[in-house]
Short mmCIF file of C-alpha atoms and ligand atoms in Angstrom, two decimals:
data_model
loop_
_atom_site.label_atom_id
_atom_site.label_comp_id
_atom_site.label_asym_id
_atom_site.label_seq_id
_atom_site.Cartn_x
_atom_site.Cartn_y
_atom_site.Cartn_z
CA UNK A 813 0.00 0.00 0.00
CA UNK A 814 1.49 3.60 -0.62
CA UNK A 815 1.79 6.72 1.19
CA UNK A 816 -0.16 9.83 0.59
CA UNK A 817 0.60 11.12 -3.36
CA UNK A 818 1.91 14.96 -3.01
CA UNK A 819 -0.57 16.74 -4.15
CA UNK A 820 -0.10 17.65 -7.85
CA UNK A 821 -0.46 21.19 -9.48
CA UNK A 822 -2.31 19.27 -12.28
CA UNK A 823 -5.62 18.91 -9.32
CA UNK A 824 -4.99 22.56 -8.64
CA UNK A 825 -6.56 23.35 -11.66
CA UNK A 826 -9.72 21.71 -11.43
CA UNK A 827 -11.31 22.10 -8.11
CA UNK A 828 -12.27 17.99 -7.10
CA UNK A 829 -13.00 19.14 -3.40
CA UNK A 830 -15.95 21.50 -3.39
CA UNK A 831 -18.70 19.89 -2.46
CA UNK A 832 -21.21 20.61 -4.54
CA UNK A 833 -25.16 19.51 -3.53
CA UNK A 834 -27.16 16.95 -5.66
CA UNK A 835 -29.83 16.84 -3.45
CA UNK A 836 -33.18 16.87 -5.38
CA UNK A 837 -31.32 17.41 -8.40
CA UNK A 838 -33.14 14.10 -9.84
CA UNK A 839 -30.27 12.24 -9.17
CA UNK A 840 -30.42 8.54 -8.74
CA UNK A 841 -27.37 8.03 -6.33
CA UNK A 842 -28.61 10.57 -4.18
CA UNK A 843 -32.16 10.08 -4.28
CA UNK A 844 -32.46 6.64 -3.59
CA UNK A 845 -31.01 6.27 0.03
CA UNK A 846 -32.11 10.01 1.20
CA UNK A 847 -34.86 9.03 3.32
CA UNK A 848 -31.92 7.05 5.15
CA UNK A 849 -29.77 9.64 4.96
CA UNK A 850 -27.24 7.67 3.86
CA UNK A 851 -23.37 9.17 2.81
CA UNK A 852 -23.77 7.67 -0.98
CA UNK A 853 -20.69 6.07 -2.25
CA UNK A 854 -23.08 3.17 -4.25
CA UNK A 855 -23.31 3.72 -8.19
CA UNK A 856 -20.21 4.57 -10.63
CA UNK A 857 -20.99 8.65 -11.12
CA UNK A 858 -19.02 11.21 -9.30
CA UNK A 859 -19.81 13.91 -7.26
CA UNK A 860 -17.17 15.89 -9.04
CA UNK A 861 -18.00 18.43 -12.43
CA UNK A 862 -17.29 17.77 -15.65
CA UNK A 863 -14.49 19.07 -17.25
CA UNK A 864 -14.75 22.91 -17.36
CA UNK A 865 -15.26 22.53 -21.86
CA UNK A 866 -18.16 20.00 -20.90
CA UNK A 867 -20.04 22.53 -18.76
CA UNK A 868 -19.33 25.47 -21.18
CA UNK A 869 -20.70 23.49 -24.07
CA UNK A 870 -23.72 22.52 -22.80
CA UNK A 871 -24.48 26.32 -21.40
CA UNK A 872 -24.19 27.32 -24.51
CA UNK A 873 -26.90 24.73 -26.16
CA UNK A 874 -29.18 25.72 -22.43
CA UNK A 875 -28.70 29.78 -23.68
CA UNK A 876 -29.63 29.15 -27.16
CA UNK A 877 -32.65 26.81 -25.77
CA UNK A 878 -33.84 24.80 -28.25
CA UNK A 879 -33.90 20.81 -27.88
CA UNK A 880 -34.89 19.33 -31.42
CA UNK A 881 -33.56 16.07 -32.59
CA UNK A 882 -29.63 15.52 -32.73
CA UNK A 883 -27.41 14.03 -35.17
CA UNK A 884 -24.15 12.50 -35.59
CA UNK A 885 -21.67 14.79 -37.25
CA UNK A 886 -18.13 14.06 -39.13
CA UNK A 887 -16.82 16.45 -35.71
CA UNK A 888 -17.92 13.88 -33.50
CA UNK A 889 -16.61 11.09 -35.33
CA UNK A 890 -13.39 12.88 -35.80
CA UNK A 891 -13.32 13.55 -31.64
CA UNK A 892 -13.67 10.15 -31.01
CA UNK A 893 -11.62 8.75 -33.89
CA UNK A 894 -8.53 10.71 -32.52
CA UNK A 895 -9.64 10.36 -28.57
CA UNK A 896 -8.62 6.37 -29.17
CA UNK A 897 -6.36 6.95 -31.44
CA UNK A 898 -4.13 9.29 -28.42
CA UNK A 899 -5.44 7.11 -25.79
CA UNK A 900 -5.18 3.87 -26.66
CA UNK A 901 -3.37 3.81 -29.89
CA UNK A 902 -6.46 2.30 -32.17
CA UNK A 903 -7.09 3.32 -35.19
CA UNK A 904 -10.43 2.69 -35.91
CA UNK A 905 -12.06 2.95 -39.14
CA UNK A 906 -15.22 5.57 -39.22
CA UNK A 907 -17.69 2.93 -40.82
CA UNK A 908 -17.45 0.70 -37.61
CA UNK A 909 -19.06 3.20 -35.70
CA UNK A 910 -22.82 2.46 -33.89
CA UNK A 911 -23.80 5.20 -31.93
CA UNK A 912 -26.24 3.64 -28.93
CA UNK A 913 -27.77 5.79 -25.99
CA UNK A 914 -26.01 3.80 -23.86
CA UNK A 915 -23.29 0.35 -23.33
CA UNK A 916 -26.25 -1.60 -21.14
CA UNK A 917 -28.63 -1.37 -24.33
CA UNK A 918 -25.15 -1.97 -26.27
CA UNK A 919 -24.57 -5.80 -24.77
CA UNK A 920 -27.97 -6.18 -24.72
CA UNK A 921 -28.82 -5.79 -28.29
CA UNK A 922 -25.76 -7.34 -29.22
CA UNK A 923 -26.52 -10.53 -27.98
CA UNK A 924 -30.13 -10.22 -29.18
CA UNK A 925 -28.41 -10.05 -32.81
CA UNK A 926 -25.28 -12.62 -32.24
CA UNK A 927 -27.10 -15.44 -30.68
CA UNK A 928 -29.91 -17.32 -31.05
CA UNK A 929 -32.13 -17.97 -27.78
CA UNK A 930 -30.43 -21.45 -27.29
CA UNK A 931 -26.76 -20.37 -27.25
CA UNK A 932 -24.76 -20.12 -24.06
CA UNK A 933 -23.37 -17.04 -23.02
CA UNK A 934 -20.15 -16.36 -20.92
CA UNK A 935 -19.26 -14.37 -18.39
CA UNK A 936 -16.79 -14.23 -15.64
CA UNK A 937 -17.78 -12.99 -12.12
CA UNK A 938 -17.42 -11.32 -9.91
CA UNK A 939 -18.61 -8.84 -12.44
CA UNK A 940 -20.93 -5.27 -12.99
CA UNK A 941 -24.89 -6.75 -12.49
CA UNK A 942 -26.26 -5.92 -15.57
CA UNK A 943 -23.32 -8.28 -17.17
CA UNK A 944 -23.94 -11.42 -14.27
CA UNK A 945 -27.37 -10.73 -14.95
CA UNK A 946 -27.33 -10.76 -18.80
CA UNK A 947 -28.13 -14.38 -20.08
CA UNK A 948 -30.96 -14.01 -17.78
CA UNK A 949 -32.23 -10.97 -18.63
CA UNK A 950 -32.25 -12.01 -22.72
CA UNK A 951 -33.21 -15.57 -21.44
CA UNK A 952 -30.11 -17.48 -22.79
CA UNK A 953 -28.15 -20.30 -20.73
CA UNK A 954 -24.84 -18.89 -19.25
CA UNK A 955 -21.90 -20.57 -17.98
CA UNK A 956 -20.04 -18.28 -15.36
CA UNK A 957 -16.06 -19.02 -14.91
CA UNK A 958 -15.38 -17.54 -11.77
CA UNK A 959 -12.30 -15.06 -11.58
CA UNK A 960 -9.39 -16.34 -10.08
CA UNK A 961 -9.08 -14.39 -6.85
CA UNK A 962 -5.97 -12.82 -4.93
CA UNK A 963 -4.56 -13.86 -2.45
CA UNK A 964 -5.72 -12.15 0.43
CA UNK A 965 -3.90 -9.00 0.37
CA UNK A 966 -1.09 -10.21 -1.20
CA UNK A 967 0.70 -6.93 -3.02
CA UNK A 968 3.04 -9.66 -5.15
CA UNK A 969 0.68 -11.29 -7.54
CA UNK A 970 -0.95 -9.86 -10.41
CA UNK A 971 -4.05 -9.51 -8.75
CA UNK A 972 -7.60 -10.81 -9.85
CA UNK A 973 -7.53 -13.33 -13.22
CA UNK A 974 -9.15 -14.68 -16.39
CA UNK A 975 -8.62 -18.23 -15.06
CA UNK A 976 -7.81 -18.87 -18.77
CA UNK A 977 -6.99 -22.41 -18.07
CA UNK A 978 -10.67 -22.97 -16.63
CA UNK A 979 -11.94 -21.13 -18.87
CA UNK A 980 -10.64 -22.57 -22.51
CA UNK A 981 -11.64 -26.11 -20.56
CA UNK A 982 -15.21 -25.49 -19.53
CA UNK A 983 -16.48 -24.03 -22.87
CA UNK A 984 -19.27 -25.90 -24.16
CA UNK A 985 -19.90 -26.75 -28.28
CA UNK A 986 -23.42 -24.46 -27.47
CA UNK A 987 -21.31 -21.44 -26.09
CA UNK A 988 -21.78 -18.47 -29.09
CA UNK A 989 -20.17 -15.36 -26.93
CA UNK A 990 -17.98 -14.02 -24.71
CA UNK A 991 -19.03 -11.11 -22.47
CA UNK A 992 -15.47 -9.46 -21.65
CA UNK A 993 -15.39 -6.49 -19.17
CA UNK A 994 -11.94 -4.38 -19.30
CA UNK A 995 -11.15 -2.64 -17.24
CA UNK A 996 -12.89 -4.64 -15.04
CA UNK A 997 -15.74 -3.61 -12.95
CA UNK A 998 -15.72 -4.25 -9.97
CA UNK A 999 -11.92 -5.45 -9.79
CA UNK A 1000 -10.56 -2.97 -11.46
CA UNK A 1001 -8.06 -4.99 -13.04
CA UNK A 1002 -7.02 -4.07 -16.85
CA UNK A 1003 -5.95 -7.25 -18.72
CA UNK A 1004 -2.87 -7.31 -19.98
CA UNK A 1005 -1.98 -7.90 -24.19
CA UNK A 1006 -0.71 -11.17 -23.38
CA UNK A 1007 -3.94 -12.10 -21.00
CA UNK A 1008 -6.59 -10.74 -23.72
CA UNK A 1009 -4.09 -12.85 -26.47
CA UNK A 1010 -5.11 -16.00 -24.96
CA UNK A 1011 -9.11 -15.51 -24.23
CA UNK A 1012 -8.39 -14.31 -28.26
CA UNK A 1013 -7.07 -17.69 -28.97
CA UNK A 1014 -10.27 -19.19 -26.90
CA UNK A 1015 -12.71 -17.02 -28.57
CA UNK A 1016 -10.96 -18.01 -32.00
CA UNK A 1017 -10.77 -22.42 -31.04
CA UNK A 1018 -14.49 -21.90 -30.02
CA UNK A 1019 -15.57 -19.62 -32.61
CA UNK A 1020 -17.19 -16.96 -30.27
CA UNK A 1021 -18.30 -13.76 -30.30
CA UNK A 1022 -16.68 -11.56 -27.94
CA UNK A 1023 -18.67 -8.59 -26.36
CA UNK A 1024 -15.95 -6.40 -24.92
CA UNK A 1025 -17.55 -3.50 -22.37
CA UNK A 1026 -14.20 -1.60 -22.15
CA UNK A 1027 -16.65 1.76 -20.77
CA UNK A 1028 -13.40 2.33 -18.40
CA UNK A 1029 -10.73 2.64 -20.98
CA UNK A 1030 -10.08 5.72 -19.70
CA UNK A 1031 -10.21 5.56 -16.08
CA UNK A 1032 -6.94 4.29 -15.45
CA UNK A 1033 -4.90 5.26 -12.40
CA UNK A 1034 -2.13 3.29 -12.58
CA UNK A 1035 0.25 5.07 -14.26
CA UNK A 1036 2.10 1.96 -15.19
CA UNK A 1037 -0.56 0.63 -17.24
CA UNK A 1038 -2.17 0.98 -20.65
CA UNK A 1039 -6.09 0.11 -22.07
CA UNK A 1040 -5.44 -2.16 -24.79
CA UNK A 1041 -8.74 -2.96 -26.62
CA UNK A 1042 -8.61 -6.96 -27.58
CA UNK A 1043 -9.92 -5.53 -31.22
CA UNK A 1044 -6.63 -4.08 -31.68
CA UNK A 1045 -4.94 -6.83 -30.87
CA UNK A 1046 -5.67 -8.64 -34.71
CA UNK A 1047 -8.18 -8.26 -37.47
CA UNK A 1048 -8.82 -11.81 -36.91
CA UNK A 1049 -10.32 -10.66 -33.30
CA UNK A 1050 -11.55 -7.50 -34.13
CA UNK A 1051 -13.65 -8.74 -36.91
CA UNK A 1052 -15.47 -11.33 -33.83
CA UNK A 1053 -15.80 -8.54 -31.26
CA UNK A 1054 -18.32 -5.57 -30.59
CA UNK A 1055 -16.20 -2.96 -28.77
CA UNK A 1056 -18.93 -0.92 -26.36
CA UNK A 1057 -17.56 2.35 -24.77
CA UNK A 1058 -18.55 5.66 -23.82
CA UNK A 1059 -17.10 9.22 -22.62
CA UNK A 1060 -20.01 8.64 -19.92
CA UNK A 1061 -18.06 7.46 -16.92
CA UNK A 1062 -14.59 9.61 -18.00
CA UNK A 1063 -16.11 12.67 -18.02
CA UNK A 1064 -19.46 12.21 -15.12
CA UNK A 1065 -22.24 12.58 -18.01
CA UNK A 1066 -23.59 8.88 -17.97
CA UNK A 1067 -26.92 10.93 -17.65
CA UNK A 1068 -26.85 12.57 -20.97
CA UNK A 1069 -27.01 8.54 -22.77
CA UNK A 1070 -24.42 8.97 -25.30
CA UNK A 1071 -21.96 5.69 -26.18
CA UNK A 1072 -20.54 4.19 -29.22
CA UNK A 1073 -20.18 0.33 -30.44
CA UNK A 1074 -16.88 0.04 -32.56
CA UNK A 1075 -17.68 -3.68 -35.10
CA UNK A 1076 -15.50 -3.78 -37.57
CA UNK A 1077 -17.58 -6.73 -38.80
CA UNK A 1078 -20.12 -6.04 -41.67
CA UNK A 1079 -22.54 -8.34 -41.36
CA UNK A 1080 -21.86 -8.42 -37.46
CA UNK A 1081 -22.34 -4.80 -37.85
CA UNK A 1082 -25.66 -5.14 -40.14
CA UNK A 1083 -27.35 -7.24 -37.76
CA UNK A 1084 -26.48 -4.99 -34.71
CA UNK A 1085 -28.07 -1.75 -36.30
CA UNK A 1086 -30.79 -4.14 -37.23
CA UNK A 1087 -31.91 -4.85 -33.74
CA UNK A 1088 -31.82 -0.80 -33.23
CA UNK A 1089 -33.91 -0.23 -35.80
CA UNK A 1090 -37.09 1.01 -34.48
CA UNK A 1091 -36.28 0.13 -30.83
CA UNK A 1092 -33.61 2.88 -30.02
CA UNK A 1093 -34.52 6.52 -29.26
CA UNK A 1094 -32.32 8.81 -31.16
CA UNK A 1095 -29.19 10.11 -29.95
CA UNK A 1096 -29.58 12.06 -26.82
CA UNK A 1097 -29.12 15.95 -28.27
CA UNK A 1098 -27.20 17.17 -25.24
CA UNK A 1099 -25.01 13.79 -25.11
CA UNK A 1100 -23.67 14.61 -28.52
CA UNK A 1101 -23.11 18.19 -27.42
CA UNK A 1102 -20.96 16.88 -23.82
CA UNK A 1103 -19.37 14.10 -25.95
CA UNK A 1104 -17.74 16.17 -28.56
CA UNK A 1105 -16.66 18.81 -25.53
CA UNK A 1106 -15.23 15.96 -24.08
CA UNK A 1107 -13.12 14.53 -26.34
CA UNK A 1108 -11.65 17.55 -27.61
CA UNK A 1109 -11.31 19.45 -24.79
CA UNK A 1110 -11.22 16.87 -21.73
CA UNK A 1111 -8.04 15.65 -21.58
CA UNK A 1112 -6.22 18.09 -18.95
CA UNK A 1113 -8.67 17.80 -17.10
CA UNK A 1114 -8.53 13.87 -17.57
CA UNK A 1115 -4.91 13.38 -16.02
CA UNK A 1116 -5.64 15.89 -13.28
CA UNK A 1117 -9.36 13.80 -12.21
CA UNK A 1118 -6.56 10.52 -12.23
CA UNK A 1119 -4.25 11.88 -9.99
CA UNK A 1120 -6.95 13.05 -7.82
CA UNK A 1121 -8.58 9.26 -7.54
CA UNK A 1122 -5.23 7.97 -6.97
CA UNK A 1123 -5.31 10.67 -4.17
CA UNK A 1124 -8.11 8.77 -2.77
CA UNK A 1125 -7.23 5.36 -3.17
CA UNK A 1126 -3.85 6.76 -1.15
CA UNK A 1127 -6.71 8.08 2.09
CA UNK A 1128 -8.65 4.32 1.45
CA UNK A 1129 -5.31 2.82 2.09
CA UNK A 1130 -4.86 4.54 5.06
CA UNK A 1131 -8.08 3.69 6.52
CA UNK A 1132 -7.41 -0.02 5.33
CA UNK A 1133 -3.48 -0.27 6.59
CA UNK A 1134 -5.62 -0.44 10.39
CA UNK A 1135 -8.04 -2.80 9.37
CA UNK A 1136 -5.91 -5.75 7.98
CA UNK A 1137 -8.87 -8.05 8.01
CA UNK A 1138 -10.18 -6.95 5.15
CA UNK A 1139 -9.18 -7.83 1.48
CA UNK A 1140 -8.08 -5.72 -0.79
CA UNK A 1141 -6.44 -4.79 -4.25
CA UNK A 1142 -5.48 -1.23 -5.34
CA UNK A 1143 -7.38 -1.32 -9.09
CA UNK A 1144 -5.03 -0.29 -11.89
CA UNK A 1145 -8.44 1.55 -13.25
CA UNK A 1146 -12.03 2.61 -12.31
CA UNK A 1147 -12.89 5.12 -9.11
CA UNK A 1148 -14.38 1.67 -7.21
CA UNK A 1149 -12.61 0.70 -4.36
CA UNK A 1150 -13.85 -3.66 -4.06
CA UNK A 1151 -13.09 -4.64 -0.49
CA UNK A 1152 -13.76 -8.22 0.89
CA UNK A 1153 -15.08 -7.84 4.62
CA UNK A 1154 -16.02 -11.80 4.66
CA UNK A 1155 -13.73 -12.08 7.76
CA UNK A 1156 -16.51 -9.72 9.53
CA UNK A 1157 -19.07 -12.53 9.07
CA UNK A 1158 -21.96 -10.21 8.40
CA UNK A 1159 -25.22 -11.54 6.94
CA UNK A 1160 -25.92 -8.51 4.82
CA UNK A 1161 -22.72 -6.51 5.01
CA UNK A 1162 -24.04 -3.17 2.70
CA UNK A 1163 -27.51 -3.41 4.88
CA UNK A 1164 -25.31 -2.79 7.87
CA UNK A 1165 -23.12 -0.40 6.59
CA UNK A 1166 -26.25 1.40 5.25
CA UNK A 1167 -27.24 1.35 8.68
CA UNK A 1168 -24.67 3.37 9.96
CA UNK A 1169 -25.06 5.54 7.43
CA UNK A 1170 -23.19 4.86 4.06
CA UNK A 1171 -24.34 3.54 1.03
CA UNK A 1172 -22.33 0.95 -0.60
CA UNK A 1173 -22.86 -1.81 -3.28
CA UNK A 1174 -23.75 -4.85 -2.41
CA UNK A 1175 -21.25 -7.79 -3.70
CA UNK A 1176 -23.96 -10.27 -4.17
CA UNK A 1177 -25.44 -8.01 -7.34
CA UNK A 1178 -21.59 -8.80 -8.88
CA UNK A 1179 -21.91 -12.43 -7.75
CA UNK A 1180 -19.61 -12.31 -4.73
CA UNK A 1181 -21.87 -12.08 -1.48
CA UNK A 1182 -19.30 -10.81 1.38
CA UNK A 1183 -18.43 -8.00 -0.86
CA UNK A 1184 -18.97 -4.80 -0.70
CA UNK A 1185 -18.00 -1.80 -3.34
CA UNK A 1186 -17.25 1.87 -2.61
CA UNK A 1187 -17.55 4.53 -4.81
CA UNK A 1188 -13.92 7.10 -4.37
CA UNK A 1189 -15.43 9.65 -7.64
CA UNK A 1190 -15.71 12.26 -4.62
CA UNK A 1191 -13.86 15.04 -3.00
CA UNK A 1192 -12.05 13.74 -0.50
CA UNK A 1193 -14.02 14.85 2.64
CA UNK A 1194 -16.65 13.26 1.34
CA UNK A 1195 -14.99 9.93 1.17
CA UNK A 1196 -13.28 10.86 4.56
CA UNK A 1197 -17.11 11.08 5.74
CA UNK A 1198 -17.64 8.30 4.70
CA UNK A 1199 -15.10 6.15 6.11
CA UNK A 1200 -15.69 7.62 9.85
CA UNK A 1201 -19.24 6.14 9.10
CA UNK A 1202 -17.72 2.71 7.89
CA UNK A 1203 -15.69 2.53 10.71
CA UNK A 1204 -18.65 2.31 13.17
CA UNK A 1205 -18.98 -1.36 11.36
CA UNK A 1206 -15.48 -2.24 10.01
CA UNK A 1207 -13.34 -1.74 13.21
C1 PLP B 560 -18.87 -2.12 -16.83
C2 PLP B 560 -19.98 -1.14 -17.05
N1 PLP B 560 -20.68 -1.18 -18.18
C3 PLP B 560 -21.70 -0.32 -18.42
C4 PLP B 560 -22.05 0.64 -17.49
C5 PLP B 560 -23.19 1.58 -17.76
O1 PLP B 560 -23.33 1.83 -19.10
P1 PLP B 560 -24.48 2.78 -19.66
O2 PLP B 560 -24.85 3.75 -18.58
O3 PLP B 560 -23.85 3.43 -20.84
O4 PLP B 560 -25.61 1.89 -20.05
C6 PLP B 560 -21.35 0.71 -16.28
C7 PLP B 560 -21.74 1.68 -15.26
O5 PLP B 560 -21.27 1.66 -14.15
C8 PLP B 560 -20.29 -0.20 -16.06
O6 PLP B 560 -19.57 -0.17 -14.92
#
């Protein structure tokens, strides 16, 4: 675990430690525990502003005050285009480009138009609910290969795994797709070229289609790693995988519905948009507006929000370096902190904590009851708040 990071002059240009008050702002994360008056560190948004470009833009489009219908423009394509380009070195043709309201709808349709209702689907948990939940939800058999886990709070090994081995030996002949998240959620591991190689040589033996939610490509904090996108890794893969991300979690706007699916596949691609036909709305107006801002004029703002997570990560670890019971991992990406209290031997361990007056996710929604996941997208006094709270049940 490391010290506290000096602060940076890069987080004294953005401010990340006003608080600034959501309350009945329609806001799901604070709405839905207020009656409890919970401290809400539950669902991936931040309490923090968009970059300073974001808010500008969409003042601009509140000033001129007209809402009509949007539509995608050769700027936006561009913005994005270069965004992975500079961020993850892809170069992505424009023609592969789906624009969906959001990456949920994105894995949802895709496997609506990549498998038939008899074909398996797999997933590895623990993993984000709407994923463990997905082959029920679009009423398709699943086969779930556990991740391999950490030892507990071991700092040596590489931290949570693909379990390739189990994997590449437990696929079935009925098995049509692979559900990959990367960076993970709620692990917050990114997969390294060589890892996403051999679930590419799985996918490729078993003839698979792989769903890749890589929504965090951005988020990562540790500065020693890189997003690699498993579509980049060969056109052999990219032309089996739907690539779903989004500036929505990057940049706090996952309320204005605006994501992308990259499928460099044409007829993979053709029956995608045909599932959207008719059953999409159109592009949120204001999403297009905070994307664009975002990809052309986030990026500052970008490395300064990293080095302020990592800042929090560095007060969690603090916190956590007196409370050795409970397992942990520093993520290489996301804001979620995924801590294993099982060693407490609490029935419902985010009931309890909700309790005493913080809001957590629960690790049974990811698969992994004795879980619990924690939210750090906040100024720190928030998440200092919030750990005083925690304490009253994590001594
Ligand atoms: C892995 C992952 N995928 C998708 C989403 C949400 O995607 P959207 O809001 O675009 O549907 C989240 C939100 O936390 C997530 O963590």
């Amino acid at each position: 675990m490391s010290a506290f990071s000096i602060p940076s002059s890069d987080t004294e240009h953005f401010d990340f430690s006003t608080a600034i008050d959501r309350q009945h702002t329609f806001s799901n994360k604070w709405e839905r525990y207020a009656r409890q008056n919970a401290i809400p560190m539950w669902v991936a948004d931040m309490d923090l502003a968009s970059p300073p470009g974001v808010k500008a833009a969409l003042k601009a489009a509140a000033e001129r005050g007209i809402f009509g219908y949007g539509t995608i423009t050769e700027a936006l394509i561009d913005a994005f285009i270069q965004w992975a380009a500079e961020q993850y070195q892809w170069t992505i043709d424009p023609q592969w480009l789906v624009w969906i309201p959001g990456v949920v709808p994105g894995f949802n349709f895709a496997v609506e138009a990549l498998t038939q209702p008899e074909d398996t689907l797999i997933h590895q948990s623990p993993v984000y609910p709407p994923i463990f939940n997905l082959a029920r939800t679009r009423g398709r058999p699943t086969l779930d290969i556990l991740l391999t886990e950490p030892a507990h709070n071991d700092s040596e090994n590489t931290g949570w795994g693909l379990s390739i081995a189990e994997l590449g030996a437990a696929v079935t002949p009925d098995a049509k797709a692979l559900i990959l998240c990367n960076p993970q959620n709620p692990t917050g591991r990114v997969y390294s070229r060589d890892e996403l190689k051999q679930l590419g040589d799985i996918a490729e033996r078993h003839d698979l289609t792989i769903i890749s939610d890589e929504i965090w490509a951005d988020l990562i904090i540790d500065p020693q790693t890189q997003h690699t996108p498993i579509a980049s890794l060969s056109p052999e893969l990219a032309a089996r995988t739907i690539t779903l991300m989004a500036p929505s979690k990057t940049f706090n706007i996952a309320g204005l519905s605006c994501s992308v699916a990259i499928i460099p596949d044409p007829e993979r691609r053709r029956l995608f948009q045909q599932q959207l036909r008719g059953l999409t709305p159109d592009m949120n107006y204001l999403g297009l507006i905070a994307a664009h801002a975002a990809w052309t004029t986030g990026a500052p703002w970008l490395k300064a929000l990293r080095q302020h997570i990592r800042q929090n990560f560095d007060q969690l670890e603090v916190w956590l370096n007196e409370r050795p019971r409970i397992g942990y991992r520093r993520p290489e990406a996301t804001f979620l902190a995924w801590l294993d209290v099982r060693a407490y031997g609490l029935e419902n361990p985010a009931q309890t904590l909700l309790d005493a007056g913080v809001a957590v996710s629960d690790g049974r929604d990811f698969g992994a009851p004795g879980f619990i996941r924690v939210n750090l997208g906040c100024p720190e006094a928030q998440l200092q708040a919030a750990l005083t709270a925690m304490a009253k049940v994590l001594d």
